[in-house]
JSON list of N, CA and C in Angstrom, two decimals:
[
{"chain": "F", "resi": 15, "resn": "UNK", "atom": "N", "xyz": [19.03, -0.56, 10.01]},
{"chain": "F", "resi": 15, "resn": "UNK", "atom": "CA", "xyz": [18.96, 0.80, 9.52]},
{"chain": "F", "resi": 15, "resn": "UNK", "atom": "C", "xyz": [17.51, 1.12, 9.17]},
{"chain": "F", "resi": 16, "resn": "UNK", "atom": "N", "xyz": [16.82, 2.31, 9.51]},
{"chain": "F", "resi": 16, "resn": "UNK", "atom": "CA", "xyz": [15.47, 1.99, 9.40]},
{"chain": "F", "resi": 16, "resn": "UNK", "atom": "C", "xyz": [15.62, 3.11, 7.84]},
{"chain": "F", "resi": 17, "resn": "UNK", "atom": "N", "xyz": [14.50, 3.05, 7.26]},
{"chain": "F", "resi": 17, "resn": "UNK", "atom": "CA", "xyz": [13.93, 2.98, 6.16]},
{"chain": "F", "resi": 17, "resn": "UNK", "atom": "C", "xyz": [13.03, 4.19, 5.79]},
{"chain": "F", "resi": 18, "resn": "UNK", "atom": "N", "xyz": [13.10, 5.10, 4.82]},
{"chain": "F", "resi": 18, "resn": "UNK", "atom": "CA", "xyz": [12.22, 5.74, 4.66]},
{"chain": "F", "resi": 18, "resn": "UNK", "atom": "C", "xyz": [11.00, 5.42, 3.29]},
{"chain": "F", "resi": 19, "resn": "UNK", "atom": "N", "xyz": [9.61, 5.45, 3.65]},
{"chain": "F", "resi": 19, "resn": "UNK", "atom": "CA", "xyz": [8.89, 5.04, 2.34]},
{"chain": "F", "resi": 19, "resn": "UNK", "atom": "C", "xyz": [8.64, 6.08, 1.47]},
{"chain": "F", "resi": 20, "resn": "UNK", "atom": "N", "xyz": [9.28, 5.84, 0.36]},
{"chain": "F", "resi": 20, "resn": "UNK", "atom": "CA", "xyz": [9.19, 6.87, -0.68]},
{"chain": "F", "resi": 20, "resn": "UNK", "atom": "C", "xyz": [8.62, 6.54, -2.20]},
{"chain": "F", "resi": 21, "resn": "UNK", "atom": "N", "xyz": [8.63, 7.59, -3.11]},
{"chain": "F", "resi": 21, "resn": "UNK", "atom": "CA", "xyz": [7.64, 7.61, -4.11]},
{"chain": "F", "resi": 21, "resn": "UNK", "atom": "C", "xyz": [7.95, 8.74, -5.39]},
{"chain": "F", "resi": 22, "resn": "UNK", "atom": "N", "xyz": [8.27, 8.37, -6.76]},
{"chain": "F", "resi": 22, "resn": "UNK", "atom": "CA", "xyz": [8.93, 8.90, -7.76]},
{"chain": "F", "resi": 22, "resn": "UNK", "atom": "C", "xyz": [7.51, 8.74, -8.62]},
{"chain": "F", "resi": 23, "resn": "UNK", "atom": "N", "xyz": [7.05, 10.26, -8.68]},
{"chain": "F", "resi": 23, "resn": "UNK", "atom": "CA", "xyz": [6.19, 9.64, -10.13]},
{"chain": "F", "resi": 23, "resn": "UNK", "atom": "C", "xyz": [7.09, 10.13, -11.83]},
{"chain": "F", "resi": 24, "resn": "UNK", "atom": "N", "xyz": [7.17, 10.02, -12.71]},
{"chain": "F", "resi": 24, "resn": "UNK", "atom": "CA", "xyz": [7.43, 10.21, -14.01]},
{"chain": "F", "resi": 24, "resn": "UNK", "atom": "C", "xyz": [6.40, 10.79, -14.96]},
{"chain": "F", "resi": 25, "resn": "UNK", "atom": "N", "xyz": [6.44, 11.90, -14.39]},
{"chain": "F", "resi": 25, "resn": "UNK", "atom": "CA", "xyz": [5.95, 13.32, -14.52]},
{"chain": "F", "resi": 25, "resn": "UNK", "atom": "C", "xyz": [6.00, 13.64, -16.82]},
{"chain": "F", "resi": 26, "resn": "UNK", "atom": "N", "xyz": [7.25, 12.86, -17.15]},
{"chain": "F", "resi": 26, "resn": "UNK", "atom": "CA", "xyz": [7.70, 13.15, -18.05]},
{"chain": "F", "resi": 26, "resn": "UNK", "atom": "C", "xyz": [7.13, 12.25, -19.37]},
{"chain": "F", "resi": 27, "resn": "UNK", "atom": "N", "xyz": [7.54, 12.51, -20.77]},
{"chain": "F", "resi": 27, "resn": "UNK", "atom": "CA", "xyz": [6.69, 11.49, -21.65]},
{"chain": "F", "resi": 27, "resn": "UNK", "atom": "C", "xyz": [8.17, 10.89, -22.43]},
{"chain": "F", "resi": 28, "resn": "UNK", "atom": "N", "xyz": [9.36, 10.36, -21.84]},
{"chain": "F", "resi": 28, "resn": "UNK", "atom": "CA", "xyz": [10.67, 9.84, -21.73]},
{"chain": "F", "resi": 28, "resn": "UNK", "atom": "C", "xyz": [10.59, 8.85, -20.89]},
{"chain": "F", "resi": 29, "resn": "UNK", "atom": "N", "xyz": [11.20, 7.91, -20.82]},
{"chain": "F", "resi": 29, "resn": "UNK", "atom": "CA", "xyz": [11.41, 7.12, -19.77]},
{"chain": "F", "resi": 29, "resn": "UNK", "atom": "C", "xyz": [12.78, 7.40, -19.21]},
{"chain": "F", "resi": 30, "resn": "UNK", "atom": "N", "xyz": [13.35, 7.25, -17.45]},
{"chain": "F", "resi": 30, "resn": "UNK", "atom": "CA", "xyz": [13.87, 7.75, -17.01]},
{"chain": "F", "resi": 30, "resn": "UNK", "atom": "C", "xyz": [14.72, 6.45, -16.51]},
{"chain": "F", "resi": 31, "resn": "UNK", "atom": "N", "xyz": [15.85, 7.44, -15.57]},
{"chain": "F", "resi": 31, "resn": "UNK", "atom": "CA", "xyz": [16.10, 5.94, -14.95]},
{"chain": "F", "resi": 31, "resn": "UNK", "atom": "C", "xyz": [16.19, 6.66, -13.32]},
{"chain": "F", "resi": 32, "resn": "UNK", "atom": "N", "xyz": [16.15, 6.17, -12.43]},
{"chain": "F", "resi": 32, "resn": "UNK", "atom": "CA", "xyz": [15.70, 6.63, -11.02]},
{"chain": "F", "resi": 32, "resn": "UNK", "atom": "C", "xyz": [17.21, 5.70, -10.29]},
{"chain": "F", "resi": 33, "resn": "UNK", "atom": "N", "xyz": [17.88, 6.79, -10.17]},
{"chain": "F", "resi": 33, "resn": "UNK", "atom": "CA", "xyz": [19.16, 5.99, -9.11]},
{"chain": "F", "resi": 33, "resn": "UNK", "atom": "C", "xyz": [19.13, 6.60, -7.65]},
{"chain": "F", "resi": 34, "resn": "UNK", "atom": "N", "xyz": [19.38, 5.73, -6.57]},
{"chain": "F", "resi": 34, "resn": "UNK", "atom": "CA", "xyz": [19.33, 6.27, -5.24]},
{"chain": "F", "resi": 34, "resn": "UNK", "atom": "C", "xyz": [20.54, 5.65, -4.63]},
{"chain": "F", "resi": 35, "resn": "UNK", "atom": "N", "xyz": [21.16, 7.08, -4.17]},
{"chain": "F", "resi": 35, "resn": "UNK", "atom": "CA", "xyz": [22.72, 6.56, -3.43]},
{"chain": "F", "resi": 35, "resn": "UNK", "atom": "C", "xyz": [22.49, 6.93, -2.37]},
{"chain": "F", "resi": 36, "resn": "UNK", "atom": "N", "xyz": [22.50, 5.98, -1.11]},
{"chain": "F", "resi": 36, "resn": "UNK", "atom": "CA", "xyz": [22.62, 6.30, 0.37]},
{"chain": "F", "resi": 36, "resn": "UNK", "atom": "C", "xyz": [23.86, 6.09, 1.28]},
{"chain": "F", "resi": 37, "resn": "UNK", "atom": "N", "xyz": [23.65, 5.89, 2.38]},
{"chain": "F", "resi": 37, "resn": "UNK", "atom": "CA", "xyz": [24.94, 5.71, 3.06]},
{"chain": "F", "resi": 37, "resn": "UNK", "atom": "C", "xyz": [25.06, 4.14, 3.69]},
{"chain": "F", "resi": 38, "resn": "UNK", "atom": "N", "xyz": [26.30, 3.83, 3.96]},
{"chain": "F", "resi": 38, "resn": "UNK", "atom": "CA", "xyz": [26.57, 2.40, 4.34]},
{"chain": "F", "resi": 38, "resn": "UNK", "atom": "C", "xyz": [26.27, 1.60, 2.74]},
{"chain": "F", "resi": 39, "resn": "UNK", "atom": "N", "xyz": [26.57, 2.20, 1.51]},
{"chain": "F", "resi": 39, "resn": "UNK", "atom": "CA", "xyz": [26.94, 1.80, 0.08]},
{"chain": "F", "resi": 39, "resn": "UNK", "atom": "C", "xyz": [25.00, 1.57, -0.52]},
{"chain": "F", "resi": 40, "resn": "UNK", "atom": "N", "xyz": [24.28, 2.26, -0.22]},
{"chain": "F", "resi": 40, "resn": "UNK", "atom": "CA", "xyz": [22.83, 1.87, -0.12]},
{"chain": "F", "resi": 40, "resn": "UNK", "atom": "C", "xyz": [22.95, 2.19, -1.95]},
{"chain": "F", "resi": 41, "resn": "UNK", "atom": "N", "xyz": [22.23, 1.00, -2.71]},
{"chain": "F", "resi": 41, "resn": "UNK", "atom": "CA", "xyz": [21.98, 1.61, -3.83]},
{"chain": "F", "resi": 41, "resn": "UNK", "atom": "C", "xyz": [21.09, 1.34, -4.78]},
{"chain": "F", "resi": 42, "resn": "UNK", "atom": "N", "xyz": [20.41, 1.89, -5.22]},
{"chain": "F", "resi": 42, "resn": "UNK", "atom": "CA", "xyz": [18.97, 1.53, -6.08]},
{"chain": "F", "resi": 42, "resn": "UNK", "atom": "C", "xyz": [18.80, 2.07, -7.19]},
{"chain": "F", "resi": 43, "resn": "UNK", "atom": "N", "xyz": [18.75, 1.04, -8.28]},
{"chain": "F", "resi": 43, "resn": "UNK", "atom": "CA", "xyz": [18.34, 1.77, -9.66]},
{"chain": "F", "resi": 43, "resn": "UNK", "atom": "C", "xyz": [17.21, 1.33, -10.50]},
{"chain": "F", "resi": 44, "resn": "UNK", "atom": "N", "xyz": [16.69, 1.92, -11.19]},
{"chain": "F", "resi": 44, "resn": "UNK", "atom": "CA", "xyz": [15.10, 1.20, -11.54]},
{"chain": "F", "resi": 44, "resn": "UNK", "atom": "C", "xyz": [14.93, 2.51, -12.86]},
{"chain": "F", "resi": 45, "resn": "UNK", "atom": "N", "xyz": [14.33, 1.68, -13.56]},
{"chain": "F", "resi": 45, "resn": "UNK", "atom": "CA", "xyz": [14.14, 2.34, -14.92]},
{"chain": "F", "resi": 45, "resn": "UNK", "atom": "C", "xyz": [12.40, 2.70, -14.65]},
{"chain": "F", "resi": 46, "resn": "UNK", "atom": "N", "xyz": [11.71, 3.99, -14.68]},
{"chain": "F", "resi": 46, "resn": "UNK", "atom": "CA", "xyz": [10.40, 4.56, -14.37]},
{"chain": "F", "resi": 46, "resn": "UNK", "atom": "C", "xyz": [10.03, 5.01, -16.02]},
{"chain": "F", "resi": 47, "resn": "UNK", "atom": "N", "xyz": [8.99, 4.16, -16.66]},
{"chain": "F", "resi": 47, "resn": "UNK", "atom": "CA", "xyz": [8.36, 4.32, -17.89]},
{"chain": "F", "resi": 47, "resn": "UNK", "atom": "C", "xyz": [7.53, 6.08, -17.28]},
{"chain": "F", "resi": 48, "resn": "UNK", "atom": "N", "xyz": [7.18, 6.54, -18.94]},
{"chain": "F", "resi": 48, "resn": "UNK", "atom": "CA", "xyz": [6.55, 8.08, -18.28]},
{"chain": "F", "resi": 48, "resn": "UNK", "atom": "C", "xyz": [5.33, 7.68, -17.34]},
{"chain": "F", "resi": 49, "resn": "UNK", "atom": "N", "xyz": [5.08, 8.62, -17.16]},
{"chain": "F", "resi": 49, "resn": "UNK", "atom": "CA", "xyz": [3.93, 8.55, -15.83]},
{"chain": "F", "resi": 49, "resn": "UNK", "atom": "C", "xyz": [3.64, 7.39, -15.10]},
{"chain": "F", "resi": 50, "resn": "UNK", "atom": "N", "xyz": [4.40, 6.80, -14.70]},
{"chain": "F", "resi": 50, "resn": "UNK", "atom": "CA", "xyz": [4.35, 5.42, -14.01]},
{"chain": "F", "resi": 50, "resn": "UNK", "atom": "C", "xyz": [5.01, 6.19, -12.58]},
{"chain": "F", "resi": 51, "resn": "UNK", "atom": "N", "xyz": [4.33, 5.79, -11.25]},
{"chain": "F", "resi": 51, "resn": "UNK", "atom": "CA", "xyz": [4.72, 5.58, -10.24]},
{"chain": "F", "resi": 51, "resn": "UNK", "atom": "C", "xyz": [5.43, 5.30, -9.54]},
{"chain": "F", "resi": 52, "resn": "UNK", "atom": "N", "xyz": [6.60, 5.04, -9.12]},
{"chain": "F", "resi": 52, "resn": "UNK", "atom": "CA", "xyz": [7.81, 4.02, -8.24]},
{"chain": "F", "resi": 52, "resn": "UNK", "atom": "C", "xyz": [7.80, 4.38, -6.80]},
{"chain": "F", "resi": 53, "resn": "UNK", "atom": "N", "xyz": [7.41, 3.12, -6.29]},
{"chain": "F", "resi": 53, "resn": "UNK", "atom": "CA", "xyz": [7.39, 3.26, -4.52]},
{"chain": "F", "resi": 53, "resn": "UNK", "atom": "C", "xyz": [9.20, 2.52, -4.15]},
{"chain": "F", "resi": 54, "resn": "UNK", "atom": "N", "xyz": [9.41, 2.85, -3.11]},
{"chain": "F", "resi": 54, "resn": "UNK", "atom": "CA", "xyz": [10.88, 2.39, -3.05]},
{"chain": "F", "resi": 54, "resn": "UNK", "atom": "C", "xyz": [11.11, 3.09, -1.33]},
{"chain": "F", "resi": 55, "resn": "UNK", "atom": "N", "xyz": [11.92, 1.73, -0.58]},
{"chain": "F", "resi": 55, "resn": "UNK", "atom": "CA", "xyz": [12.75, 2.51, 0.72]},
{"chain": "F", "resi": 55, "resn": "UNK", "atom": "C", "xyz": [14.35, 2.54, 0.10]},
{"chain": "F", "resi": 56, "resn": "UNK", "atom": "N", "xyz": [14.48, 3.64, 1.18]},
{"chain": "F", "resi": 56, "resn": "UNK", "atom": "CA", "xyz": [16.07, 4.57, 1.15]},
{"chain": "F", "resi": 56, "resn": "UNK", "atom": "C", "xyz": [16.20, 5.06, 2.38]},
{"chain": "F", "resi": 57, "resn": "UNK", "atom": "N", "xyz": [16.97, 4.97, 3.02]},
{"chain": "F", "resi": 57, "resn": "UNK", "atom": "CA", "xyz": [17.97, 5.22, 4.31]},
{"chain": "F", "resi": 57, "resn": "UNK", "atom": "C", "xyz": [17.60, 6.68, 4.08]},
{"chain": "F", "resi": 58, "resn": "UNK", "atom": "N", "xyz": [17.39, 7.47, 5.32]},
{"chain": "F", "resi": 58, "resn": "UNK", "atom": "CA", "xyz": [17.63, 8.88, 5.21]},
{"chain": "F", "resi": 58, "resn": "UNK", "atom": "C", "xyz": [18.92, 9.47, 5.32]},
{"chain": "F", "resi": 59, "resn": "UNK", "atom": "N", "xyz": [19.23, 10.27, 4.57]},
{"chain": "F", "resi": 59, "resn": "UNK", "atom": "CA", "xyz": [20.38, 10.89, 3.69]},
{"chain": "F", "resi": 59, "resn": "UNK", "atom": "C", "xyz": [20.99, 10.42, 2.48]},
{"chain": "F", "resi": 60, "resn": "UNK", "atom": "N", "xyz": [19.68, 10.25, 1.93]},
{"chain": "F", "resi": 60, "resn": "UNK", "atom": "CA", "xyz": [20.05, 9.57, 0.67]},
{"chain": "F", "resi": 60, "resn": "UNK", "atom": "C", "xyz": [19.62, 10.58, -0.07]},
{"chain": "F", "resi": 61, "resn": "UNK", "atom": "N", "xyz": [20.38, 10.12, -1.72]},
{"chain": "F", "resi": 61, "resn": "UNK", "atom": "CA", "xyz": [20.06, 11.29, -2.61]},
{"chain": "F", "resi": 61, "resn": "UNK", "atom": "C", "xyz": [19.57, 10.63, -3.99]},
{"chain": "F", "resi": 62, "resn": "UNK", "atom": "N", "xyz": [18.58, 11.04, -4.46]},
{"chain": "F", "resi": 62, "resn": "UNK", "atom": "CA", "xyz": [17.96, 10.46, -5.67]},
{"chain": "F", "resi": 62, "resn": "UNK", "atom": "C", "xyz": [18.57, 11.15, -6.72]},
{"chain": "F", "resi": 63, "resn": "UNK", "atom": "N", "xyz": [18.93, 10.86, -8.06]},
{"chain": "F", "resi": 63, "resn": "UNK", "atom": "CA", "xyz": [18.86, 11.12, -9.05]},
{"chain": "F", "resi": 63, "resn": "UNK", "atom": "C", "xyz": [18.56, 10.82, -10.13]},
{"chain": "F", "resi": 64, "resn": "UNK", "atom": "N", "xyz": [17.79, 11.59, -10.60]},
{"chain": "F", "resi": 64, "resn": "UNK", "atom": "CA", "xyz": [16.77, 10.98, -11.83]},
{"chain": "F", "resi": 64, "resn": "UNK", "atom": "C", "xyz": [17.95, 11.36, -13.48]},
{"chain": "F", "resi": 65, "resn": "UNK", "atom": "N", "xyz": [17.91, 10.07, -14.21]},
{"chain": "F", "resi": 65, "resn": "UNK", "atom": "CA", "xyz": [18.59, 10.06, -15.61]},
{"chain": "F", "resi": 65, "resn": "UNK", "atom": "C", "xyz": [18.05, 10.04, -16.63]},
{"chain": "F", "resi": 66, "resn": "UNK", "atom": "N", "xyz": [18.32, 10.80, -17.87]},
{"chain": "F", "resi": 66, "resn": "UNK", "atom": "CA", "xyz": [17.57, 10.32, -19.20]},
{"chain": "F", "resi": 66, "resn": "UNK", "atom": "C", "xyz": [18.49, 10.18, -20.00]},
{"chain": "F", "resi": 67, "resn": "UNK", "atom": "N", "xyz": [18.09, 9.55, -21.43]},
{"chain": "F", "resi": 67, "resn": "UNK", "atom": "CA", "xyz": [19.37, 9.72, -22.30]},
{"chain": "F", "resi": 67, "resn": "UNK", "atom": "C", "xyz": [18.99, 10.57, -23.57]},
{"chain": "F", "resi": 68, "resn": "UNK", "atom": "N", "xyz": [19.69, 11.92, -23.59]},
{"chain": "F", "resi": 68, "resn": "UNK", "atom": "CA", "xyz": [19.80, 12.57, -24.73]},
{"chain": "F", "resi": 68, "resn": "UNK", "atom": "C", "xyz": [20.66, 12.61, -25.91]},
{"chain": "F", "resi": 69, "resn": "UNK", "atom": "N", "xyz": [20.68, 13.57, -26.90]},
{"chain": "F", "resi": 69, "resn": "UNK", "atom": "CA", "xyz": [21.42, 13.61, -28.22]},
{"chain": "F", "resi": 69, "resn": "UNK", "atom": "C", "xyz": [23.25, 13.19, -27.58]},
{"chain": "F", "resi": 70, "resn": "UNK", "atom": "N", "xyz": [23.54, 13.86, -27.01]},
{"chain": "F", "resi": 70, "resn": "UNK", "atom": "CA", "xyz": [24.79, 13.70, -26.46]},
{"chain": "F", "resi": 70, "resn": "UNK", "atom": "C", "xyz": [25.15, 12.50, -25.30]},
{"chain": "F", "resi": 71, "resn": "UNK", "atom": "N", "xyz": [24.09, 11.57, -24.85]},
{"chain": "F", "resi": 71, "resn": "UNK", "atom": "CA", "xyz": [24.54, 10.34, -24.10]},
{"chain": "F", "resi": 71, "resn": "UNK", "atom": "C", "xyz": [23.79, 10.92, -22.80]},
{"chain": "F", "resi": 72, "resn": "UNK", "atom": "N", "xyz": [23.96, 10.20, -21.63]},
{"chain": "F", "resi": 72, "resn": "UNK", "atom": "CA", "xyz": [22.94, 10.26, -20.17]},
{"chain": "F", "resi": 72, "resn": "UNK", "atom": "C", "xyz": [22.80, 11.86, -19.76]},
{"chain": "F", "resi": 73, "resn": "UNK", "atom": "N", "xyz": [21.86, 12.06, -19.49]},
{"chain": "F", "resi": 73, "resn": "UNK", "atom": "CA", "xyz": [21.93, 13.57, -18.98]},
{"chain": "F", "resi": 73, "resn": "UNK", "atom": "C", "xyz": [21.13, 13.42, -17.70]},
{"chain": "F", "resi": 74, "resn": "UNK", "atom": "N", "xyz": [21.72, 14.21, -16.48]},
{"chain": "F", "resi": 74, "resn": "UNK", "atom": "CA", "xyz": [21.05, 14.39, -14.68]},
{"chain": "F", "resi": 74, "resn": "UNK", "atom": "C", "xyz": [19.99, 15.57, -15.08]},
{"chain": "F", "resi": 75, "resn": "UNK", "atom": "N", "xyz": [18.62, 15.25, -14.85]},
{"chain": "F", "resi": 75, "resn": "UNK", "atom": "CA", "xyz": [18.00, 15.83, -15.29]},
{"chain": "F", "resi": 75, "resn": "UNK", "atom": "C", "xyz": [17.55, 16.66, -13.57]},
{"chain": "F", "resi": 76, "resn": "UNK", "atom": "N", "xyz": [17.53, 15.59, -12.83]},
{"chain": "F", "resi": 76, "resn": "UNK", "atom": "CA", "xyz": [17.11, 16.74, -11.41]},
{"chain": "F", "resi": 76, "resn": "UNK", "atom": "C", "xyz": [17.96, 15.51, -10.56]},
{"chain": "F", "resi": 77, "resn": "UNK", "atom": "N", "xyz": [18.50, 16.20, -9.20]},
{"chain": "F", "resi": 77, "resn": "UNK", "atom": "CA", "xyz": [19.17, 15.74, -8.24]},
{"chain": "F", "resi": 77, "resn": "UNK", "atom": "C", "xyz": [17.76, 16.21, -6.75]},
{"chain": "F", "resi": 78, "resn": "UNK", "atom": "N", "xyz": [17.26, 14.93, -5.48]},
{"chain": "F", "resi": 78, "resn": "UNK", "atom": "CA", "xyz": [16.35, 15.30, -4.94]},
{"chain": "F", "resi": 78, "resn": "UNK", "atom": "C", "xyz": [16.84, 14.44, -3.96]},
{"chain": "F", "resi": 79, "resn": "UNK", "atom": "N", "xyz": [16.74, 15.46, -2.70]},
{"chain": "F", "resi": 79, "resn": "UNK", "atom": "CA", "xyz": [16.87, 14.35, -1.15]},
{"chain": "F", "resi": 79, "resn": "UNK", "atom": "C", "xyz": [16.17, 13.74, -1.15]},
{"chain": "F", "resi": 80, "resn": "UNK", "atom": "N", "xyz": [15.98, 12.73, -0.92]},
{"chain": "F", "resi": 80, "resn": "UNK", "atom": "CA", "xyz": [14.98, 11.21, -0.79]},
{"chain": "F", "resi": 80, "resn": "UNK", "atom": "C", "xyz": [13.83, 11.67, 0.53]},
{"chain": "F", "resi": 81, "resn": "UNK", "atom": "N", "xyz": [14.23, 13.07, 1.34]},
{"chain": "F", "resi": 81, "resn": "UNK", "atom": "CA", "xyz": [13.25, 13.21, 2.44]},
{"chain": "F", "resi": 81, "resn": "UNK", "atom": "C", "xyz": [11.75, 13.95, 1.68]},
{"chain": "F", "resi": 82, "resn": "UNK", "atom": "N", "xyz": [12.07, 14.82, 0.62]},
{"chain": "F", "resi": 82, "resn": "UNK", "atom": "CA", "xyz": [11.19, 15.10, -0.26]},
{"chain": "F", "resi": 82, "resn": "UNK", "atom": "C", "xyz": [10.48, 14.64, -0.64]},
{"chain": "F", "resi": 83, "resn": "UNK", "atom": "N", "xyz": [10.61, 13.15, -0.89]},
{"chain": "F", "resi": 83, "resn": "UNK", "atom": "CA", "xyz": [9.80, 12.23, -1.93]},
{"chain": "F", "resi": 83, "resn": "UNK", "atom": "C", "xyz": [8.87, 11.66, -0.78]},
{"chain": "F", "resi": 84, "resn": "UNK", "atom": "N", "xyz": [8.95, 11.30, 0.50]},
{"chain": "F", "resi": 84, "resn": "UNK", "atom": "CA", "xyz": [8.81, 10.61, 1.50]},
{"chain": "F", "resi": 84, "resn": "UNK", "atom": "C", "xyz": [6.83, 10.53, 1.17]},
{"chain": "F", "resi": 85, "resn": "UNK", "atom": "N", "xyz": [6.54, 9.42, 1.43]},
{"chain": "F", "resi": 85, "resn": "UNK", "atom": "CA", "xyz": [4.94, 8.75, 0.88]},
{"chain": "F", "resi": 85, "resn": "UNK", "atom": "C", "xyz": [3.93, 8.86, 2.21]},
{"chain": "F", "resi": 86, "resn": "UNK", "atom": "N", "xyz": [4.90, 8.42, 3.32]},
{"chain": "F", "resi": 86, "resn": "UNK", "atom": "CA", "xyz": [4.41, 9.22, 4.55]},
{"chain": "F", "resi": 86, "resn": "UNK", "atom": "C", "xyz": [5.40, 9.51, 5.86]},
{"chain": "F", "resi": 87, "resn": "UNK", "atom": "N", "xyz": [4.92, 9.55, 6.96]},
{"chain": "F", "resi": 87, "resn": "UNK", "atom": "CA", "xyz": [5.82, 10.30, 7.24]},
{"chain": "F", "resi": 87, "resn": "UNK", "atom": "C", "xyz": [6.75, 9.26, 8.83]},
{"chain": "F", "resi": 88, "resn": "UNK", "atom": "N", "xyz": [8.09, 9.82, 8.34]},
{"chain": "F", "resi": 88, "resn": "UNK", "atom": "CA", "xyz": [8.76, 8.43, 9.24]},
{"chain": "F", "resi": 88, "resn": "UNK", "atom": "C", "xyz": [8.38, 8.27, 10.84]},
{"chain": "F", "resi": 89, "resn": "UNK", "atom": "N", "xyz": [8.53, 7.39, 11.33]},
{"chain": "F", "resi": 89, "resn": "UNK", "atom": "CA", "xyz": [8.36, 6.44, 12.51]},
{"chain": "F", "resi": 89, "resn": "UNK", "atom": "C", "xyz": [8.81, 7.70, 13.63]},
{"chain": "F", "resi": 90, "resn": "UNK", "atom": "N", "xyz": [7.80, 8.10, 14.61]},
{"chain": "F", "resi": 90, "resn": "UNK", "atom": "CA", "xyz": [8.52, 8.60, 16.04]},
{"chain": "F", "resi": 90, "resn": "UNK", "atom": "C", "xyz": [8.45, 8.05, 16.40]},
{"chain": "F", "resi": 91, "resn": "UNK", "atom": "N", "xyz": [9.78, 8.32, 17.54]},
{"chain": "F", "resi": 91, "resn": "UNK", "atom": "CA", "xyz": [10.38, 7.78, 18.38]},
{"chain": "F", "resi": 91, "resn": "UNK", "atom": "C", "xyz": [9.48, 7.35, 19.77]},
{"chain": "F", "resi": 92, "resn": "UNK", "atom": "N", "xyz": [9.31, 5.97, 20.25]},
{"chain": "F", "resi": 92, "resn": "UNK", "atom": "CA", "xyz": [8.67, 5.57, 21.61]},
{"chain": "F", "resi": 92, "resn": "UNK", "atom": "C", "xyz": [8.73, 6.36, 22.45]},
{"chain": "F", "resi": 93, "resn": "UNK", "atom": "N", "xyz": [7.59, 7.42, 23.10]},
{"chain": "F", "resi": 93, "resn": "UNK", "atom": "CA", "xyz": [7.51, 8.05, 24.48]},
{"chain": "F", "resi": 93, "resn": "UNK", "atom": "C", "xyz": [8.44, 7.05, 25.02]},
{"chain": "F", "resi": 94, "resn": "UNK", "atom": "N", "xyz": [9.31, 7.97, 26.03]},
{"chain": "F", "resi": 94, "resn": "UNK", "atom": "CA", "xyz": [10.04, 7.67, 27.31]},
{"chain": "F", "resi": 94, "resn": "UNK", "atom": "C", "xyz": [8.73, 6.59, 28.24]},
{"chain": "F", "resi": 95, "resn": "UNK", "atom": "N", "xyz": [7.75, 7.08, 28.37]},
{"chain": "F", "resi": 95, "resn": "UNK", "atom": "CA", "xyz": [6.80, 6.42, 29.74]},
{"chain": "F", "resi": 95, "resn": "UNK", "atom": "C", "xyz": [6.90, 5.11, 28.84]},
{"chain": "F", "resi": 96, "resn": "UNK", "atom": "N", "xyz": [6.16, 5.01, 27.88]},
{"chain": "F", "resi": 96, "resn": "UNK", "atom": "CA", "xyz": [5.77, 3.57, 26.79]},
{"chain": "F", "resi": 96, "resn": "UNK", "atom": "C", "xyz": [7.50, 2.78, 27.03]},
{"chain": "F", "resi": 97, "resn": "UNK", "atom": "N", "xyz": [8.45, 2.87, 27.06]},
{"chain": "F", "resi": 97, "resn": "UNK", "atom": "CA", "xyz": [9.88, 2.42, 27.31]},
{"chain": "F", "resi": 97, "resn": "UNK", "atom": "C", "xyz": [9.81, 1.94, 28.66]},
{"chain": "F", "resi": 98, "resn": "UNK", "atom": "N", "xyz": [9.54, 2.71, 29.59]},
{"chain": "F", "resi": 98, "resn": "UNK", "atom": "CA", "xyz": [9.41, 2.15, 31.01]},
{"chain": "F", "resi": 98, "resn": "UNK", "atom": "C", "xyz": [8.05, 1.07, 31.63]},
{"chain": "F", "resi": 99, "resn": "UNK", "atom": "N", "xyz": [7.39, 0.80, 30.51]},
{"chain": "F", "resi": 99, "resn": "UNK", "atom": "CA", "xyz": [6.21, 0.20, 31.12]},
{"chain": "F", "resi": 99, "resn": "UNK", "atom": "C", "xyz": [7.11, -1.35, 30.21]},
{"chain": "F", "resi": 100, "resn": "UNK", "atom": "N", "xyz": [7.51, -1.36, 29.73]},
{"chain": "F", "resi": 100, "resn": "UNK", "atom": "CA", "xyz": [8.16, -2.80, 28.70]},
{"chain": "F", "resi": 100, "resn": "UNK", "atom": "C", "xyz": [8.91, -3.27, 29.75]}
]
């Protein structure tokens, strides 16, 4: 399954928690201190959601397609000619 390279900064002065649900059960969770960086691959059609915990227990603070975050930009596909010379 190929991979997209992606990138969460923590924009916020909270620490967060960064969950990524993809497909074929893809799943990633990682706790992002404030302004700290997180590089991370995710299957495309995946969906990030970023968590904090408030007065009332976890709160979804933003929901983000994982193609958004993308650090650069994914793999094209081999010219047809480059296929026939292999």
């Amino acid at each position: 399954m190929a991979q997209l390279s992606c990138g969460y900064r923590n924009g916020t002065d909270r620490m967060v928690i960064v969950r990524c649900l993809g497909p074929e059960e893809f799943f990633l969770e990682r706790v992002v201190f404030p302004f700290e960086l997180l590089s991370f691959l995710a299957p495309p059609a995946s969906v990030v959601e970023i968590w904090t915990h408030g007065l009332g227990g976890p709160e979804l603070l933003e929901s983000i397609a994982v193609e958004e975050l993308c650090i650069e930009p994914p793999p094209s596909p081999v010219p047809a000619r480059w296929q026939q010379a292999a």
